[in-house]
Amino acid sequence: MSHPQPLRIGVIGAGGIMRAAHLPGWQQVPGARIVAVCDLDRGTAERFATESAVPADKIYSDVQAMLDGNELDAVDICTPNRAHTPQVLAALERGLHVLCEKPLATTTAEVRQMQAAAASAKKILMTAQNHRFSAISRGIRKFVETDGLGEVYHARIHAVRRNWLPVKPTFIVDAISGGGPCMDIGVHALDLGLWLMGFPDPVRVSGTTKVNFAKGHGIPGGWGEWDRNRFDVEDFASGFVHFANGATLVLEASWLQHQLEKEDFSAQLFGRKAMVKWPSGDLATVIGGSLIDAKVQEVSGLKPSHQEEIFAFVDAIRSGKPSPVPVEQTLKVIAILEAIVESGRQGREIVLPTAN
C-alpha cells in the first residue's frame, strides 16, 4: 500500500478563518503537517500552534524568517487583503505552492504579477474560493454542464447583509483591506456565479460604490461597534457586467442596508431552458407547456467546502494537476470588481481589456 506524498505546510495568518475553516481541512489530509506558523500577533500564533501541534520554536512574526527557517512544500495564507501580494510572491520565489484566501489581490496588476511568478516557479497558485467546493455548488454545476439551463443569458448575484458589518480595521480601512463588501463577500458570490456560468469573458462594466450607513448610527451593527472615523471603504456596491458572449450579470454587495434577510448570499442563473438558484437549488422551467418548480440536489459524500477546497489543492500538488481555481479565472473576478469601483469613481462605463 503506497503512502501519500508528505507535505510540509507553513501557515501565514493564524486568525479566525485559518483556525475555524482551514485548520480542520489540513487535519484531514493524510501525510500533511503544518510545521510552522507566522502571525503578527504572537498570542494568535501561539494559540494556533497549540491547536495544530506546531513547536514553539516554529512560531514567527516575520514571513521571510519563516520561509528562510523551514523546509516547506506549500503555504496557506489567511492575512488581510493588502498583505497577500508580497507574501504570495515571497513564497513563490522560494519555490512553494500557494493557497491564498480571497481576494487573491485587490487589483488586476497584482494578480498578473502573481500569475507570472507562479508560471515562472512552475508552482500551483490557488485562490481559496471555497463556495465552488460545496455539495450544492457541485450539484448545480453538474446540472449546468449537462445543458440543463440551455444558454445562460443573465445572472443575478447577491452578497447583501442587513447589519453584519465586520468591525476590525482589517476589513474597514482601505489601506489594509483594499475595499469593503465588494472585496469581502462580493468576491465570493461573483466567483461562484461566474464559475457556474463557465467564466465568460467580461467586456464592459458599469457600477457604483457608496457609504450609505457606516458613517452614522442609523443601523446598529450586529457584530458590535466599529471606528466610524477610520471607516473609509464602501458599505454598498452594485455593478452591471456585459460579457463577450452576450450574457449579462448584476451584482449587489453590502454590509448594511434595510432588508428582511440577515444575509442574502445567492446566485440566480437564467437560461433559455430553465432558471436555477444557488444555494437553495430551486429550479424553474417549463415542460409540455406547464410551469414546473423543481430542485437540484447536492452531490453526496462531500466534506464541508473549506475542507474540500484543501483536498483539491493537495490533490493538484500530488498529482501534478493544474490549480483547481486557475489564476486566469481569478483575474476575471478582480477585473470586474476593480471596474465597478473605477466606474463609480469616473461616472462612466469601463471597457475591459482581455481578462486572460
PDB file of N, CA and C in Angstrom, residues 315-349:
ATOM      1  N   ASP A 315      -4.501  17.536  -3.836  1.00  0.00           N
ATOM      2  CA  ASP A 315      -4.544  16.609  -4.969  1.00  0.00           C
ATOM      3  C   ASP A 315      -3.806  17.179  -6.172  1.00  0.00           C
ATOM      4  N   ALA A 316      -3.953  18.477  -6.398  1.00  0.00           N
ATOM      5  CA  ALA A 316      -3.252  19.106  -7.525  1.00  0.00           C
ATOM      6  C   ALA A 316      -1.740  19.045  -7.331  1.00  0.00           C
ATOM      7  N   ILE A 317      -1.276  19.266  -6.104  1.00  0.00           N
ATOM      8  CA  ILE A 317       0.161  19.184  -5.813  1.00  0.00           C
ATOM      9  C   ILE A 317       0.671  17.769  -6.060  1.00  0.00           C
ATOM     10  N   ARG A 318      -0.031  16.798  -5.507  1.00  0.00           N
ATOM     11  CA  ARG A 318       0.456  15.417  -5.545  1.00  0.00           C
ATOM     12  C   ARG A 318       0.317  14.772  -6.912  1.00  0.00           C
ATOM     13  N   SER A 319      -0.666  15.186  -7.686  1.00  0.00           N
ATOM     14  CA  SER A 319      -0.914  14.539  -8.973  1.00  0.00           C
ATOM     15  C   SER A 319      -0.423  15.351 -10.165  1.00  0.00           C
ATOM     16  N   GLY A 320       0.070  16.572  -9.902  1.00  0.00           N
ATOM     17  CA  GLY A 320       0.553  17.398 -10.992  1.00  0.00           C
ATOM     18  C   GLY A 320      -0.550  18.040 -11.814  1.00  0.00           C
ATOM     19  N   LYS A 321      -1.742  18.128 -11.267  1.00  0.00           N
ATOM     20  CA  LYS A 321      -2.861  18.768 -11.961  1.00  0.00           C
ATOM     21  C   LYS A 321      -2.716  20.293 -11.895  1.00  0.00           C
ATOM     22  N   PRO A 322      -3.415  21.024 -12.769  1.00  0.00           N
ATOM     23  CA  PRO A 322      -3.396  22.492 -12.678  1.00  0.00           C
ATOM     24  C   PRO A 322      -4.146  22.975 -11.446  1.00  0.00           C
ATOM     25  N   SER A 323      -4.027  24.240 -11.139  1.00  0.00           N
ATOM     26  CA  SER A 323      -4.695  24.821  -9.987  1.00  0.00           C
ATOM     27  C   SER A 323      -6.199  24.611 -10.077  1.00  0.00           C
ATOM     28  N   PRO A 324      -6.840  24.142  -8.997  1.00  0.00           N
ATOM     29  CA  PRO A 324      -8.296  23.957  -9.005  1.00  0.00           C
ATOM     30  C   PRO A 324      -9.069  25.259  -9.167  1.00  0.00           C
ATOM     31  N   VAL A 325      -8.433  26.382  -8.839  1.00  0.00           N
ATOM     32  CA  VAL A 325      -9.005  27.709  -9.095  1.00  0.00           C
ATOM     33  C   VAL A 325      -7.967  28.470  -9.916  1.00  0.00           C
ATOM     34  N   PRO A 326      -8.029  28.333 -11.239  1.00  0.00           N
ATOM     35  CA  PRO A 326      -6.989  28.921 -12.092  1.00  0.00           C
ATOM     36  C   PRO A 326      -6.878  30.432 -11.917  1.00  0.00           C
ATOM     37  N   VAL A 327      -5.662  30.934 -11.954  1.00  0.00           N
ATOM     38  CA  VAL A 327      -5.439  32.373 -11.795  1.00  0.00           C
ATOM     39  C   VAL A 327      -6.150  33.148 -12.898  1.00  0.00           C
ATOM     40  N   GLU A 328      -6.275  32.556 -14.076  1.00  0.00           N
ATOM     41  CA  GLU A 328      -6.967  33.231 -15.179  1.00  0.00           C
ATOM     42  C   GLU A 328      -8.416  33.543 -14.810  1.00  0.00           C
ATOM     43  N   GLN A 329      -9.027  32.682 -14.035  1.00  0.00           N
ATOM     44  CA  GLN A 329     -10.396  32.929 -13.592  1.00  0.00           C
ATOM     45  C   GLN A 329     -10.434  33.994 -12.499  1.00  0.00           C
ATOM     46  N   THR A 330      -9.514  33.917 -11.564  1.00  0.00           N
ATOM     47  CA  THR A 330      -9.421  34.944 -10.524  1.00  0.00           C
ATOM     48  C   THR A 330      -9.216  36.314 -11.141  1.00  0.00           C
ATOM     49  N   LEU A 331      -8.445  36.380 -12.209  1.00  0.00           N
ATOM     50  CA  LEU A 331      -8.189  37.647 -12.890  1.00  0.00           C
ATOM     51  C   LEU A 331      -9.484  38.268 -13.398  1.00  0.00           C
ATOM     52  N   LYS A 332     -10.385  37.462 -13.920  1.00  0.00           N
ATOM     53  CA  LYS A 332     -11.670  37.987 -14.398  1.00  0.00           C
ATOM     54  C   LYS A 332     -12.511  38.525 -13.243  1.00  0.00           C
ATOM     55  N   VAL A 333     -12.498  37.823 -12.122  1.00  0.00           N
ATOM     56  CA  VAL A 333     -13.250  38.271 -10.946  1.00  0.00           C
ATOM     57  C   VAL A 333     -12.751  39.633 -10.482  1.00  0.00           C
ATOM     58  N   ILE A 334     -11.448  39.763 -10.318  1.00  0.00           N
ATOM     59  CA  ILE A 334     -10.880  41.012  -9.818  1.00  0.00           C
ATOM     60  C   ILE A 334     -11.037  42.127 -10.855  1.00  0.00           C
ATOM     61  N   ALA A 335     -10.963  41.794 -12.130  1.00  0.00           N
ATOM     62  CA  ALA A 335     -11.159  42.805 -13.177  1.00  0.00           C
ATOM     63  C   ALA A 335     -12.543  43.427 -13.070  1.00  0.00           C
ATOM     64  N   ILE A 336     -13.550  42.612 -12.807  1.00  0.00           N
ATOM     65  CA  ILE A 336     -14.918  43.113 -12.678  1.00  0.00           C
ATOM     66  C   ILE A 336     -15.057  43.986 -11.434  1.00  0.00           C
ATOM     67  N   LEU A 337     -14.562  43.511 -10.296  1.00  0.00           N
ATOM     68  CA  LEU A 337     -14.679  44.278  -9.057  1.00  0.00           C
ATOM     69  C   LEU A 337     -13.903  45.588  -9.143  1.00  0.00           C
ATOM     70  N   GLU A 338     -12.728  45.536  -9.714  1.00  0.00           N
ATOM     71  CA  GLU A 338     -11.915  46.739  -9.909  1.00  0.00           C
ATOM     72  C   GLU A 338     -12.643  47.725 -10.802  1.00  0.00           C
ATOM     73  N   ALA A 339     -13.308  47.219 -11.840  1.00  0.00           N
ATOM     74  CA  ALA A 339     -14.031  48.084 -12.785  1.00  0.00           C
ATOM     75  C   ALA A 339     -15.273  48.706 -12.153  1.00  0.00           C
ATOM     76  N   ILE A 340     -15.943  47.981 -11.260  1.00  0.00           N
ATOM     77  CA  ILE A 340     -17.099  48.551 -10.554  1.00  0.00           C
ATOM     78  C   ILE A 340     -16.671  49.782  -9.756  1.00  0.00           C
ATOM     79  N   VAL A 341     -15.569  49.649  -9.034  1.00  0.00           N
ATOM     80  CA  VAL A 341     -15.059  50.773  -8.247  1.00  0.00           C
ATOM     81  C   VAL A 341     -14.652  51.922  -9.158  1.00  0.00           C
ATOM     82  N   GLU A 342     -13.953  51.606 -10.237  1.00  0.00           N
ATOM     83  CA  GLU A 342     -13.477  52.645 -11.151  1.00  0.00           C
ATOM     84  C   GLU A 342     -14.637  53.319 -11.873  1.00  0.00           C
ATOM     85  N   SER A 343     -15.652  52.557 -12.238  1.00  0.00           N
ATOM     86  CA  SER A 343     -16.832  53.132 -12.885  1.00  0.00           C
ATOM     87  C   SER A 343     -17.523  54.133 -11.965  1.00  0.00           C
ATOM     88  N   GLY A 344     -17.644  53.770 -10.686  1.00  0.00           N
ATOM     89  CA  GLY A 344     -18.236  54.693  -9.734  1.00  0.00           C
ATOM     90  C   GLY A 344     -17.413  55.945  -9.557  1.00  0.00           C
ATOM     91  N   ARG A 345     -16.092  55.799  -9.600  1.00  0.00           N
ATOM     92  CA  ARG A 345     -15.208  56.938  -9.429  1.00  0.00           C
ATOM     93  C   ARG A 345     -15.277  57.882 -10.637  1.00  0.00           C
ATOM     94  N   GLN A 346     -15.322  57.305 -11.844  1.00  0.00           N
ATOM     95  CA  GLN A 346     -15.302  58.114 -13.057  1.00  0.00           C
ATOM     96  C   GLN A 346     -16.696  58.494 -13.565  1.00  0.00           C
ATOM     97  N   GLY A 347     -17.721  57.802 -13.072  1.00  0.00           N
ATOM     98  CA  GLY A 347     -19.070  58.091 -13.518  1.00  0.00           C
ATOM     99  C   GLY A 347     -19.338  57.666 -14.948  1.00  0.00           C
ATOM    100  N   ARG A 348     -18.701  56.585 -15.378  1.00  0.00           N
ATOM    101  CA  ARG A 348     -18.911  56.098 -16.746  1.00  0.00           C
ATOM    102  C   ARG A 348     -18.658  54.595 -16.796  1.00  0.00           C
ATOM    103  N   GLU A 349     -19.092  53.986 -17.904  1.00  0.00           N
ATOM    104  CA  GLU A 349     -18.841  52.567 -18.115  1.00  0.00           C
ATOM    105  C   GLU A 349     -17.359  52.314 -18.387  1.00  0.00           C
TER     106      GLU A 349
END
